[in-house]
Tab-separated table of C-alpha atoms in Angstrom:
chain	number	residue	atom	x	y	z
A	1	MET	CA	59.114	298.154	107.789
A	2	ILE	CA	62.300	300.104	108.374
A	3	SER	CA	62.029	303.637	107.076
A	4	LEU	CA	64.553	305.247	104.759
A	5	GLU	CA	65.316	307.831	107.424
A	6	PHE	CA	66.097	305.065	109.946
A	7	ARG	CA	68.452	303.315	107.518
A	8	ASN	CA	70.250	306.525	106.649
A	9	ARG	CA	70.786	307.298	110.323
A	10	TYR	CA	71.616	303.954	111.919
A	11	VAL	CA	73.103	301.737	109.189
A	12	PRO	CA	76.213	303.961	108.923
A	13	LEU	CA	76.589	303.663	112.698
A	14	LEU	CA	76.463	299.849	112.461
A	15	PHE	CA	79.118	299.897	109.735
A	16	ALA	CA	81.284	302.106	111.931
A	17	LEU	CA	80.951	299.749	114.902
A	18	LEU	CA	81.842	296.759	112.701
A	19	ARG	CA	84.888	298.607	111.383
A	20	ILE	CA	86.093	299.644	114.845
A	21	ALA	CA	85.630	296.138	116.275
A	22	ALA	CA	87.642	294.573	113.447
A	23	GLY	CA	90.286	297.261	113.854
A	24	TRP	CA	90.525	296.604	117.575
A	25	HIS	CA	91.214	292.916	116.918
A	26	PHE	CA	93.822	293.549	114.215
A	27	LEU	CA	95.592	296.201	116.257
A	28	TYR	CA	95.854	293.920	119.277
A	29	GLU	CA	97.137	291.035	117.151
A	30	GLY	CA	99.765	293.299	115.640
A	31	LEU	CA	101.002	295.067	118.750
A	32	ILE	CA	101.306	291.880	120.797
A	33	LYS	CA	103.774	290.663	118.163
A	34	VAL	CA	105.578	293.963	117.627
A	35	THR	CA	106.219	294.279	121.368
A	36	ASP	CA	107.476	290.688	121.722
A	37	PRO	CA	111.091	290.465	120.474
A	38	ALA	CA	110.964	286.655	120.509
A	39	TRP	CA	107.859	286.382	118.357
A	40	THR	CA	108.241	284.744	114.955
A	41	ALA	CA	105.940	283.172	112.401
A	42	ARG	CA	108.466	280.406	111.769
A	43	TRP	CA	106.643	277.625	113.612
A	44	TYR	CA	103.324	278.632	112.104
A	45	LEU	CA	104.763	278.566	108.589
A	46	GLU	CA	106.623	275.286	109.082
A	47	GLY	CA	103.504	273.597	110.412
A	48	SER	CA	101.287	274.334	107.396
A	49	ARG	CA	100.487	271.265	105.303
A	50	TRP	CA	97.698	272.293	102.909
A	51	ILE	CA	98.011	273.384	99.276
A	52	PHE	CA	100.474	276.227	99.945
A	53	GLY	CA	102.372	274.379	102.670
A	54	ASP	CA	105.522	274.035	100.562
A	55	PHE	CA	105.521	277.776	99.889
A	56	PHE	CA	105.092	278.654	103.556
A	57	ARG	CA	107.903	276.306	104.558
A	58	TRP	CA	110.088	277.831	101.828
A	59	ILE	CA	109.595	281.210	103.486
A	60	ALA	CA	110.460	279.796	106.908
A	61	SER	CA	113.591	278.053	105.630
A	62	ASP	CA	115.497	281.276	104.923
A	63	PRO	CA	116.260	283.830	107.678
A	64	SER	CA	115.877	286.850	105.379
A	65	ARG	CA	112.556	285.669	103.978
A	66	LEU	CA	111.338	284.799	107.456
A	67	SER	CA	112.388	288.192	108.799
A	68	ALA	CA	110.459	289.908	106.011
A	69	ALA	CA	107.389	287.769	106.698
A	70	ASP	CA	107.563	288.559	110.426
A	71	PHE	CA	107.829	292.279	109.711
A	72	LEU	CA	104.993	292.339	107.185
A	73	ASN	CA	102.731	290.247	109.382
A	74	SER	CA	103.204	292.098	112.659
A	75	TRP	CA	103.263	295.617	111.223
A	76	GLY	CA	100.607	294.793	108.646
A	77	LEU	CA	98.216	293.744	111.410
A	78	THR	CA	99.091	296.848	113.421
A	79	LEU	CA	98.614	299.370	110.602
A	80	ILE	CA	95.455	297.702	109.298
A	81	GLY	CA	93.995	297.785	112.795
A	82	LEU	CA	94.920	301.433	113.301
A	83	ALA	CA	93.442	302.433	109.934
A	84	LEU	CA	90.184	300.594	110.595
A	85	MET	CA	89.743	302.083	114.059
A	86	LEU	CA	90.328	305.614	112.777
A	87	GLY	CA	88.388	305.084	109.564
A	88	LEU	CA	91.352	306.225	107.465
A	89	PHE	CA	92.043	304.611	104.072
A	90	THR	CA	89.389	302.138	105.145
A	91	ARG	CA	88.794	300.375	101.849
A	92	PHE	CA	92.505	299.759	101.273
A	93	ALA	CA	92.967	298.564	104.862
A	94	SER	CA	89.965	296.241	104.515
A	95	TRP	CA	91.358	294.617	101.394
A	96	MET	CA	94.777	294.174	103.002
A	97	GLY	CA	93.033	292.560	105.963
A	98	VAL	CA	91.203	290.217	103.602
A	99	LEU	CA	94.569	289.250	102.102
A	100	LEU	CA	96.092	288.465	105.512
A	101	LEU	CA	93.091	286.515	106.768
A	102	GLY	CA	92.933	284.604	103.502
A	103	THR	CA	96.570	283.621	103.997
A	104	TYR	CA	95.846	282.363	107.513
A	105	TYR	CA	92.859	280.407	106.236
A	106	LEU	CA	94.892	278.748	103.484
A	107	ALA	CA	97.658	277.865	105.936
A	108	TYR	CA	95.326	276.071	108.361
A	109	PRO	CA	91.865	275.498	106.848
A	110	PRO	CA	89.288	274.374	109.420
A	111	PHE	CA	88.541	270.972	107.978
A	112	GLY	CA	90.117	267.546	107.918
A	113	ILE	CA	93.504	267.263	109.538
A	114	TRP	CA	94.884	270.364	107.819
A	115	SER	CA	94.231	272.557	110.839
A	116	SER	CA	96.705	270.509	112.916
A	117	GLY	CA	99.395	272.719	114.384
A	118	ALA	CA	97.270	275.761	115.144
A	119	LEU	CA	94.524	276.599	117.580
A	120	ASN	CA	91.662	277.692	115.328
A	121	GLU	CA	88.963	278.982	117.636
A	122	GLY	CA	85.375	278.462	116.508
A	123	ASN	CA	85.823	276.013	113.636
A	124	TYR	CA	82.626	274.547	112.269
A	125	PHE	CA	83.815	272.756	109.128
A	126	ILE	CA	84.902	275.251	106.452
A	127	VAL	CA	83.625	278.215	108.490
A	128	SER	CA	86.077	279.559	111.053
A	129	LYS	CA	86.612	282.807	112.909
A	130	ASN	CA	89.151	283.801	110.272
A	131	LEU	CA	86.594	283.284	107.519
A	132	ILE	CA	83.859	285.189	109.365
A	133	GLU	CA	86.166	288.150	109.938
A	134	LEU	CA	87.313	287.964	106.322
A	135	LEU	CA	83.691	288.233	105.131
A	136	ALA	CA	83.116	291.207	107.436
A	137	LEU	CA	86.114	292.987	105.909
A	138	LEU	CA	84.801	292.207	102.439
A	139	VAL	CA	81.648	294.133	103.330
A	140	LEU	CA	83.748	297.056	104.546
A	141	GLY	CA	85.921	296.854	101.454
A	142	PHE	CA	82.954	297.233	99.125
A	143	THR	CA	81.516	300.203	101.015
A	144	GLN	CA	82.747	303.621	101.994
A	145	SER	CA	82.462	302.771	105.655
A	146	GLY	CA	85.314	305.106	106.562
A	147	ARG	CA	83.102	308.049	105.684
A	148	PHE	CA	80.699	306.979	108.421
A	149	TYR	CA	82.174	308.241	111.670
A	150	GLY	CA	85.727	308.087	110.284
A	151	LEU	CA	88.543	310.298	109.011
A	152	ASP	CA	87.822	309.258	105.433
A	153	PHE	CA	84.953	311.758	105.628
A	154	TYR	CA	87.442	314.602	105.417
A	155	ARG	CA	89.913	312.812	103.166
A	156	THR	CA	87.355	312.172	100.433
A	157	ARG	CA	85.098	315.218	100.725
A	158	LYS	CA	85.780	317.972	98.223
A	159	ILE	CA	85.489	321.331	99.893
A	160	ALA	CA	86.022	324.423	97.830
A	161	THR	CA	86.105	328.049	98.828
A	162	PRO	CA	83.814	330.554	97.108
A	163	THR	CA	85.253	332.117	93.940
A	164	THR	CA	84.615	335.429	92.192
A	165	GLU	CA	82.275	333.542	89.881
A	166	GLY	CA	79.744	333.368	92.719
A	167	ILE	CA	78.566	331.115	95.431
A	168	ASN	CA	76.505	329.072	92.997
A	169	SER	CA	79.603	327.468	91.470
A	170	VAL	CA	79.218	323.652	91.178
A	171	ASN	CA	82.518	323.229	93.063
A	172	THR	CA	81.373	325.240	96.067
A	173	VAL	CA	79.930	323.621	99.151
A	174	ALA	CA	78.569	325.856	101.836
A	175	ILE	CA	79.046	324.408	105.256
A	176	SER	CA	77.845	326.125	108.370
A	177	ASP	CA	80.073	326.290	111.428
A	178	SER	CA	77.754	324.038	113.407
A	179	SER	CA	77.700	321.465	110.619
A	180	ARG	CA	81.485	321.507	110.473
A	181	ARG	CA	81.718	320.849	114.212
A	182	ARG	CA	79.267	317.935	114.010
A	183	ASP	CA	81.156	316.402	111.100
A	184	LEU	CA	84.470	316.820	112.906
A	185	ILE	CA	83.161	315.057	116.007
A	186	LYS	CA	81.645	312.217	113.952
A	187	SER	CA	84.857	311.718	111.972
A	188	MET	CA	86.813	311.224	115.198
A	189	ALA	CA	84.448	308.593	116.598
A	190	GLY	CA	87.226	306.003	116.585
A	191	LEU	CA	89.509	308.021	118.875
A	192	PRO	CA	87.772	307.167	122.191
A	193	PHE	CA	87.938	303.477	121.290
A	194	LEU	CA	91.608	303.855	120.372
A	195	ALA	CA	92.285	305.572	123.705
A	196	LEU	CA	90.463	302.804	125.584
A	197	PHE	CA	92.417	300.176	123.679
A	198	SER	CA	95.759	301.878	124.288
A	199	GLY	CA	95.197	302.177	128.016
A	200	GLY	CA	94.204	298.540	128.408
A	201	PHE	CA	96.881	297.162	126.112
A	202	PHE	CA	99.876	298.968	127.543
A	203	LYS	CA	98.697	298.263	131.075
A	204	SER	CA	98.587	294.557	130.214
A	205	LEU	CA	102.217	294.692	129.065
A	206	SER	CA	103.297	295.595	132.587
A	207	GLU	CA	101.495	292.567	133.999
A	208	LYS	CA	103.075	289.109	134.136
A	209	GLU	CA	100.408	287.644	131.867
A	210	PRO	CA	98.013	289.607	129.637
A	211	ASP	CA	94.318	289.217	130.399
A	212	ALA	CA	93.495	288.450	126.796
A	213	VAL	CA	94.839	285.553	124.768
A	214	SER	CA	97.302	286.803	122.191
A	215	GLY	CA	97.137	285.929	118.538
A	216	ALA	CA	93.569	284.717	118.128
A	217	THR	CA	93.828	284.557	114.370
A	218	ILE	CA	97.159	282.772	114.353
A	219	LYS	CA	97.531	281.322	117.845
A	220	LEU	CA	99.901	278.352	117.890
A	221	ASP	CA	100.281	275.246	119.968
A	222	PHE	CA	104.019	275.654	119.317
A	223	LYS	CA	104.701	278.970	120.992
A	224	LYS	CA	107.068	277.443	123.557
A	225	LEU	CA	109.452	276.425	120.784
A	226	ASP	CA	110.820	279.938	121.120
A	227	GLU	CA	111.981	278.929	124.591
A	228	LEU	CA	114.365	276.219	123.372
A	229	GLU	CA	117.756	276.784	124.967
A	230	GLY	CA	119.962	274.510	122.919
A	231	LYS	CA	120.246	271.916	120.201
A	232	MET	CA	119.238	268.380	121.086
A	233	PRO	CA	122.328	266.147	121.406
A	234	THR	CA	122.337	262.915	119.417
A	235	GLY	CA	124.164	259.601	119.368
A	236	LYS	CA	124.577	256.662	117.022
A	237	LEU	CA	122.256	253.707	117.502
A	238	CYS	CA	122.891	250.872	115.060
A	239	GLY	CA	123.747	253.313	112.301
A	240	TYR	CA	120.924	255.758	113.030
A	241	GLU	CA	121.464	259.256	114.366
A	242	VAL	CA	119.145	259.275	117.382
A	243	SER	CA	118.270	262.087	119.787
A	244	ARG	CA	119.400	261.438	123.366
A	245	LEU	CA	115.798	262.033	124.406
A	246	ILE	CA	113.388	259.603	122.733
A	247	MET	CA	109.614	259.899	122.848
A	248	GLY	CA	107.731	257.180	124.692
A	249	CYS	CA	104.353	255.919	123.549
A	250	ASN	CA	102.472	255.028	126.734
A	251	LEU	CA	100.796	258.424	127.017
A	252	ILE	CA	99.497	258.061	123.468
A	253	SER	CA	98.390	254.483	124.053
A	254	GLY	CA	96.684	255.386	127.325
A	255	TYR	CA	98.871	253.452	129.773
A	256	ALA	CA	99.338	255.770	132.728
A	257	HIS	CA	100.969	253.451	135.297
A	258	ALA	CA	99.126	255.692	137.752
A	259	ARG	CA	99.179	253.360	140.735
A	260	ASP	CA	95.573	253.249	142.014
A	261	LEU	CA	94.203	256.223	140.051
A	262	ARG	CA	91.646	254.366	137.987
A	263	TYR	CA	90.627	257.261	135.747
A	264	ALA	CA	94.120	258.134	134.481
A	265	ASN	CA	94.137	255.804	131.473
A	266	GLN	CA	90.857	257.250	130.203
A	267	LEU	CA	92.075	260.770	130.874
A	268	PHE	CA	95.212	260.205	128.793
A	269	LYS	CA	93.202	258.797	125.894
A	270	ALA	CA	90.688	261.650	126.043
A	271	TYR	CA	93.431	264.279	126.002
A	272	ASN	CA	95.535	262.668	123.293
A	273	ASP	CA	93.031	262.492	120.470
A	274	GLU	CA	94.323	262.012	116.929
A	275	LYS	CA	94.866	265.692	116.218
A	276	ARG	CA	96.796	266.241	119.436
A	277	VAL	CA	98.931	263.147	118.826
A	278	LEU	CA	99.924	264.448	115.393
A	279	ASN	CA	100.643	267.902	116.794
A	280	THR	CA	102.702	266.386	119.608
A	281	LEU	CA	104.832	264.382	117.193
A	282	HIS	CA	105.326	267.476	115.062
A	283	LEU	CA	106.231	269.621	118.049
A	284	ALA	CA	108.706	266.997	119.255
A	285	GLU	CA	110.412	266.785	115.886
A	286	MET	CA	110.647	270.565	115.593
A	287	ALA	CA	112.193	270.648	119.072
A	288	GLY	CA	114.909	268.182	118.028
A	289	ILE	CA	113.491	264.804	119.082
A	290	ASN	CA	113.898	262.628	116.000
A	291	THR	CA	112.937	259.174	117.307
A	292	THR	CA	109.901	257.703	119.032
A	293	PHE	CA	108.992	254.384	120.570
A	294	THR	CA	105.775	252.955	119.192
A	295	VAL	CA	103.707	249.803	118.865
A	296	ASN	CA	101.806	248.366	115.936
A	297	ARG	CA	98.416	249.547	117.175
A	298	ASN	CA	99.688	253.141	116.983
A	299	TYR	CA	100.842	252.727	113.382
A	300	PRO	CA	97.899	254.741	111.922
A	301	TYR	CA	99.098	257.801	113.857
A	302	ILE	CA	102.681	257.360	112.685
A	303	LYS	CA	101.646	256.808	109.076
A	304	LYS	CA	99.396	259.865	109.015
A	305	TYR	CA	101.997	262.039	110.703
A	306	LEU	CA	104.786	261.092	108.301
A	307	LYS	CA	102.510	261.707	105.316
A	308	LEU	CA	100.709	264.905	106.289
A	309	PHE	CA	103.611	266.643	108.012
A	310	ASN	CA	106.375	265.362	105.768
A	311	GLY	CA	107.796	264.019	109.015
A	312	ARG	CA	111.202	262.437	109.484
A	313	MET	CA	110.520	260.842	112.866
A	314	GLN	CA	112.358	257.521	113.253
A	315	THR	CA	110.564	254.632	114.932
A	316	ILE	CA	111.670	251.997	117.413
A	317	TYR	CA	108.935	249.378	117.476
A	318	GLN	CA	108.200	247.483	120.665
A	319	VAL	CA	107.185	243.971	119.601
A	320	TYR	CA	105.497	241.079	121.379
A	321	ILE	CA	106.533	237.456	120.877
A	322	LYS	CA	103.492	235.390	121.795
A	323	GLU	CA	103.923	231.643	121.681
A	324	ASP	CA	100.822	231.199	119.505
A	325	ASN	CA	102.045	233.792	116.958
A	326	PHE	CA	105.733	234.149	117.648
A	327	TYR	CA	106.818	236.202	114.626
A	328	GLY	CA	103.531	237.925	113.812
A	329	ASP	CA	104.134	241.208	115.630
A	330	ILE	CA	107.703	241.380	114.335
A	331	ASP	CA	106.584	240.934	110.730
A	332	LEU	CA	103.846	243.528	111.173
A	333	ALA	CA	106.270	246.087	112.611
A	334	ILE	CA	108.598	245.582	109.659
A	335	ALA	CA	105.673	245.963	107.256
A	336	ASN	CA	104.712	249.163	109.081
A	337	GLY	CA	108.111	250.691	108.372
A	338	ALA	CA	110.015	250.202	111.627
A	339	ASN	CA	113.580	251.487	111.734
A	340	LEU	CA	114.590	249.444	114.775
A	341	LEU	CA	112.789	246.791	116.823
A	342	TYR	CA	113.092	245.488	120.357
A	343	ILE	CA	111.415	242.762	122.372
A	344	GLN	CA	108.939	244.240	124.853
A	345	GLY	CA	110.213	244.174	128.439
A	346	ALA	CA	107.470	242.091	130.022
A	347	GLU	CA	107.877	239.507	127.255
A	348	SER	CA	111.628	239.264	127.851
A	349	ASP	CA	111.078	239.019	131.603
A	350	ARG	CA	108.606	236.178	131.157
A	351	TYR	CA	110.798	234.049	128.916
A	352	VAL	CA	113.845	234.433	131.165
A	353	ARG	CA	111.790	233.827	134.308
A	354	GLU	CA	110.436	230.601	132.788
A	355	GLY	CA	113.900	229.447	131.739
A	356	LYS	CA	113.185	229.909	128.020
A	357	SER	CA	115.903	232.377	127.115
A	358	GLU	CA	116.455	230.464	123.863
A	359	LYS	CA	113.105	231.870	122.666
A	360	LEU	CA	114.453	235.353	123.268
A	361	ALA	CA	117.547	234.492	121.240
A	362	GLU	CA	115.347	233.091	118.471
A	363	ALA	CA	113.366	236.332	118.234
A	364	VAL	CA	116.495	238.499	118.189
A	365	GLU	CA	118.104	236.394	115.468
A	366	TYR	CA	114.905	236.468	113.407
A	367	ILE	CA	114.816	240.274	113.475
A	368	ARG	CA	118.487	240.516	112.528
A	369	LYS	CA	118.069	238.054	109.649
A	370	LYS	CA	115.351	240.358	108.332
A	371	GLY	CA	117.984	243.080	108.180
A	372	TYR	CA	116.874	245.148	111.179
A	373	PRO	CA	118.610	246.077	114.438
A	374	ALA	CA	117.228	243.997	117.309
A	375	GLY	CA	117.058	245.146	120.909
A	376	VAL	CA	115.975	243.440	124.106
A	377	GLY	CA	113.754	245.199	126.623
A	378	ALA	CA	113.669	244.359	130.321
A	379	HIS	CA	112.389	245.363	133.721
A	380	SER	CA	114.507	242.745	135.442
A	381	LEU	CA	118.281	243.011	135.323
A	382	GLU	CA	118.354	239.212	135.092
A	383	VAL	CA	117.286	239.539	131.451
A	384	ILE	CA	120.348	241.610	130.551
A	385	LYS	CA	122.606	239.295	132.555
A	386	THR	CA	121.189	236.278	130.729
A	387	CYS	CA	121.668	237.871	127.315
A	388	GLU	CA	125.269	238.751	128.090
A	389	LYS	CA	126.020	235.355	129.633
A	390	ASN	CA	124.423	233.308	126.845
A	391	GLY	CA	125.680	235.455	123.984
A	392	ILE	CA	122.233	236.477	122.753
A	393	PRO	CA	123.174	238.885	119.941
A	394	ALA	CA	121.099	241.895	120.965
A	395	ASP	CA	122.193	245.092	119.225
A	396	PHE	CA	121.017	247.281	122.098
A	397	TYR	CA	119.204	247.083	125.418
A	398	VAL	CA	116.071	248.860	126.621
A	399	LYS	CA	116.179	248.646	130.415
A	400	THR	CA	114.138	250.405	133.105
A	401	PHE	CA	116.193	252.692	135.306
A	402	HIS	CA	115.280	255.139	138.053
A	403	HIS	CA	116.158	255.696	141.695
A	404	ASP	CA	113.684	254.746	144.419
A	405	ASN	CA	113.724	257.932	146.468
A	406	TYR	CA	110.040	258.775	146.068
A	407	TRP	CA	107.002	258.259	148.283
A	408	SER	CA	105.172	255.463	146.459
A	409	ALA	CA	108.199	253.140	146.205
A	410	HIS	CA	107.629	250.202	148.530
A	411	PRO	CA	110.351	248.908	150.923
A	412	ARG	CA	113.333	247.131	149.393
A	413	GLU	CA	112.985	244.118	151.634
A	414	ASN	CA	109.597	243.452	150.037
A	415	ARG	CA	110.814	243.575	146.436
A	416	THR	CA	111.093	240.343	144.488
A	417	GLU	CA	112.674	239.768	141.089
A	418	PHE	CA	110.334	239.622	138.076
A	419	SER	CA	107.462	241.246	139.978
A	420	VAL	CA	107.309	244.402	137.831
A	421	ASP	CA	104.260	244.525	135.553
A	422	THR	CA	103.048	241.157	136.853
A	423	LYS	CA	101.593	241.626	140.324
A	424	LYS	CA	99.525	244.323	142.040
A	425	TYR	CA	98.787	244.323	145.755
A	426	ASN	CA	96.554	246.610	147.787
A	427	ASP	CA	99.140	246.635	150.558
A	428	HIS	CA	101.249	249.809	150.312
A	429	ASN	CA	104.287	247.817	151.412
A	430	LEU	CA	104.064	245.613	148.320
A	431	ILE	CA	104.262	246.276	144.592
A	432	HIS	CA	101.339	247.995	142.910
A	433	ASP	CA	102.401	249.426	139.543
A	434	ASN	CA	104.621	251.766	141.523
A	435	ILE	CA	108.212	250.816	140.680
A	436	PHE	CA	109.949	249.672	137.520
A	437	ASP	CA	113.588	249.115	138.490
A	438	LEU	CA	113.627	247.191	141.751
A	439	PHE	CA	117.354	247.530	142.421
A	440	PRO	CA	118.717	250.543	140.479
A	441	GLU	CA	122.200	250.472	141.998
A	442	GLN	CA	122.669	246.924	140.734
A	443	THR	CA	121.536	248.040	137.285
A	444	ALA	CA	124.088	250.863	137.221
A	445	VAL	CA	126.949	248.604	138.350
A	446	PHE	CA	126.215	245.860	135.838
A	447	MET	CA	125.498	248.136	132.861
A	448	LYS	CA	128.810	249.913	133.452
A	449	ASN	CA	130.558	246.936	131.855
A	450	VAL	CA	128.019	246.281	129.086
A	451	ARG	CA	129.460	247.508	125.811
A	452	LYS	CA	126.233	247.990	123.926
A	453	PRO	CA	123.905	250.992	123.620
A	454	TRP	CA	121.494	251.299	126.515
A	455	ILE	CA	118.155	253.085	126.277
A	456	ALA	CA	116.865	253.721	129.795
A	457	PHE	CA	113.105	253.947	130.155
A	458	LYS	CA	110.739	254.664	133.036
A	459	VAL	CA	113.408	257.112	134.207
A	460	LEU	CA	110.741	259.157	136.012
A	461	ALA	CA	109.055	256.098	137.546
A	462	ALA	CA	105.897	256.991	135.592
A	463	GLY	CA	105.753	260.573	136.820
A	464	ALA	CA	106.898	260.087	140.424
A	465	ILE	CA	110.302	261.728	139.862
A	466	ALA	CA	110.954	265.257	138.593
A	467	PRO	CA	112.528	265.377	135.099
A	468	LYS	CA	115.729	267.147	136.196
A	469	ASP	CA	116.259	264.554	138.889
A	470	GLY	CA	115.387	261.508	136.793
A	471	PHE	CA	117.234	262.589	133.651
A	472	ARG	CA	120.438	263.364	135.548
A	473	TYR	CA	120.305	260.083	137.459
A	474	ALA	CA	119.931	258.133	134.214
A	475	PHE	CA	122.672	259.872	132.233
A	476	GLU	CA	125.157	260.088	135.102
A	477	ASN	CA	124.770	256.375	135.783
A	478	GLY	CA	125.401	255.247	132.240
A	479	ALA	CA	122.308	255.501	130.033
A	480	ASP	CA	123.136	256.375	126.420
A	481	PHE	CA	119.578	257.449	125.629
A	482	ILE	CA	116.437	257.958	127.680
A	483	CYS	CA	112.891	257.212	126.579
A	484	VAL	CA	110.272	259.460	128.188
A	485	GLY	CA	106.531	259.706	127.708
A	486	MET	CA	105.628	263.368	127.183
A	487	PHE	CA	102.504	265.432	126.757
A	488	ASP	CA	102.755	268.285	124.273
A	489	PHE	CA	103.162	270.894	127.017
A	490	GLN	CA	106.170	269.030	128.479
A	491	ILE	CA	108.279	268.633	125.359
A	492	VAL	CA	110.228	271.890	125.259
A	493	GLU	CA	111.034	271.739	128.971
A	494	ASP	CA	112.251	268.143	128.677
A	495	VAL	CA	114.405	269.007	125.662
A	496	ASN	CA	115.979	271.905	127.553
A	497	ILE	CA	116.665	269.678	130.566
A	498	THR	CA	118.287	267.048	128.338
A	499	CYS	CA	120.518	269.660	126.712
A	500	GLU	CA	121.517	271.094	130.088
A	501	ILE	CA	122.306	267.757	131.735
A	502	THR	CA	124.158	266.082	128.863
A	503	GLY	CA	126.268	269.203	128.481
A	504	ASN	CA	127.352	269.073	132.119
A	505	LEU	CA	127.926	265.458	133.168
A	506	LYS	CA	130.649	265.365	135.815
A	507	LYS	CA	129.927	262.042	137.522
A	508	ARG	CA	129.389	259.738	134.554
A	509	GLU	CA	131.799	256.791	134.584
A	510	ARG	CA	130.359	254.521	131.895
A	511	GLY	CA	131.545	255.228	128.374
A	512	TRP	CA	129.180	256.297	125.627
A	513	TYR	CA	128.267	253.298	123.501
A	514	SER	CA	126.458	255.338	120.913
């Protein structure tokens, strides 16, 4: 059994350690924001989707309100942390900390899909690190923990000097010199910790990357949004305002086109779980990408994103026209809310290769009769040539386009029309999921005279070409839009590259048909 003397001696010390640890965390969170001129809570506020999501987005929508929120958050964290470490105004600081942590918890509660958009470390359904720290501050708020090894000892203690009425006055406290010195030392117990913190923190600022991870209570997936360098350019596509950079869907679906790397498809699927897919769509839209390619099997992701995030992402559905269910995928895409539709490239290739281009025309006309824009996808340029020659009324084209100056491209003399996505050889000199536009110069020459919008896809040859190289090649040679599969960590960089290249196109000869 713990004695009363033990409790009186050591419990105050435990309270002091709890207070200093919480103060350390708050102070770090605050200073890392105060010292970063680019930091803002905007993306955090805009991403919230729980019960106060509308309120948080209202704050983020106005520069003056956002500026006030940034100031209160960063300096609030800093001052709360400083007060807790020193043990000064501890109860007030604890309650202010509870208020801040409660706000973070309500913005991104650790259950369901509501935590999407933030990295909440240590979530175990309802209980999160924010909640645990909030409960710790509640304990401090209901106690006089600042009087234990803190400056509140002197702030709250009533010390009177002896009066002429005698030393036995009820307002007189006799304190020996040695007792005063002990109390002074105990009240400044937080100072060594503050000195240790200051040395480590300001040293980390001079390093390229801090050792610790900043913003543990409100760390965002979206931090790189602050690095956007321009506004995404857009063009008209069948009446829709569409970003020049369109999101692809292969990385979400788990189609890596990774040559002979057999694990890549599984890796993509493991990385892009539902939460990450929703966050990626949200990040893309906040970065200026307003349109994505998708397929019917990915509809649950699109539906959930549009609902939970109040998303405005437009969809271009890739549809399959199987002979045993020719219109089924088209009808399903329309039912799923497609904005535009196009015939999947391998399907178009097959029908043209087999001399059944009338089936392609039938599918396009069916989509248009339903009141939707209809595009035709293709790997082979022969598909586009056939559509133009036979007057197939496609509203736009989705054609592969990339140069072949990369290691895994096999020799030109071994390339045969309609071989993309159909054959795979073990011979490095033959096709093996390694090239998607067999003769890019021919594509550029022919598309120069096609007066319809052209969305170029596979512009990076499934990751074999650097974005700056592939994007410039596509736009300079006539593409109106590019469709690119992107992981979340690639989005901001790809947006910046698109802005840079489209703003400085000197060699483009084809007009903009968008």
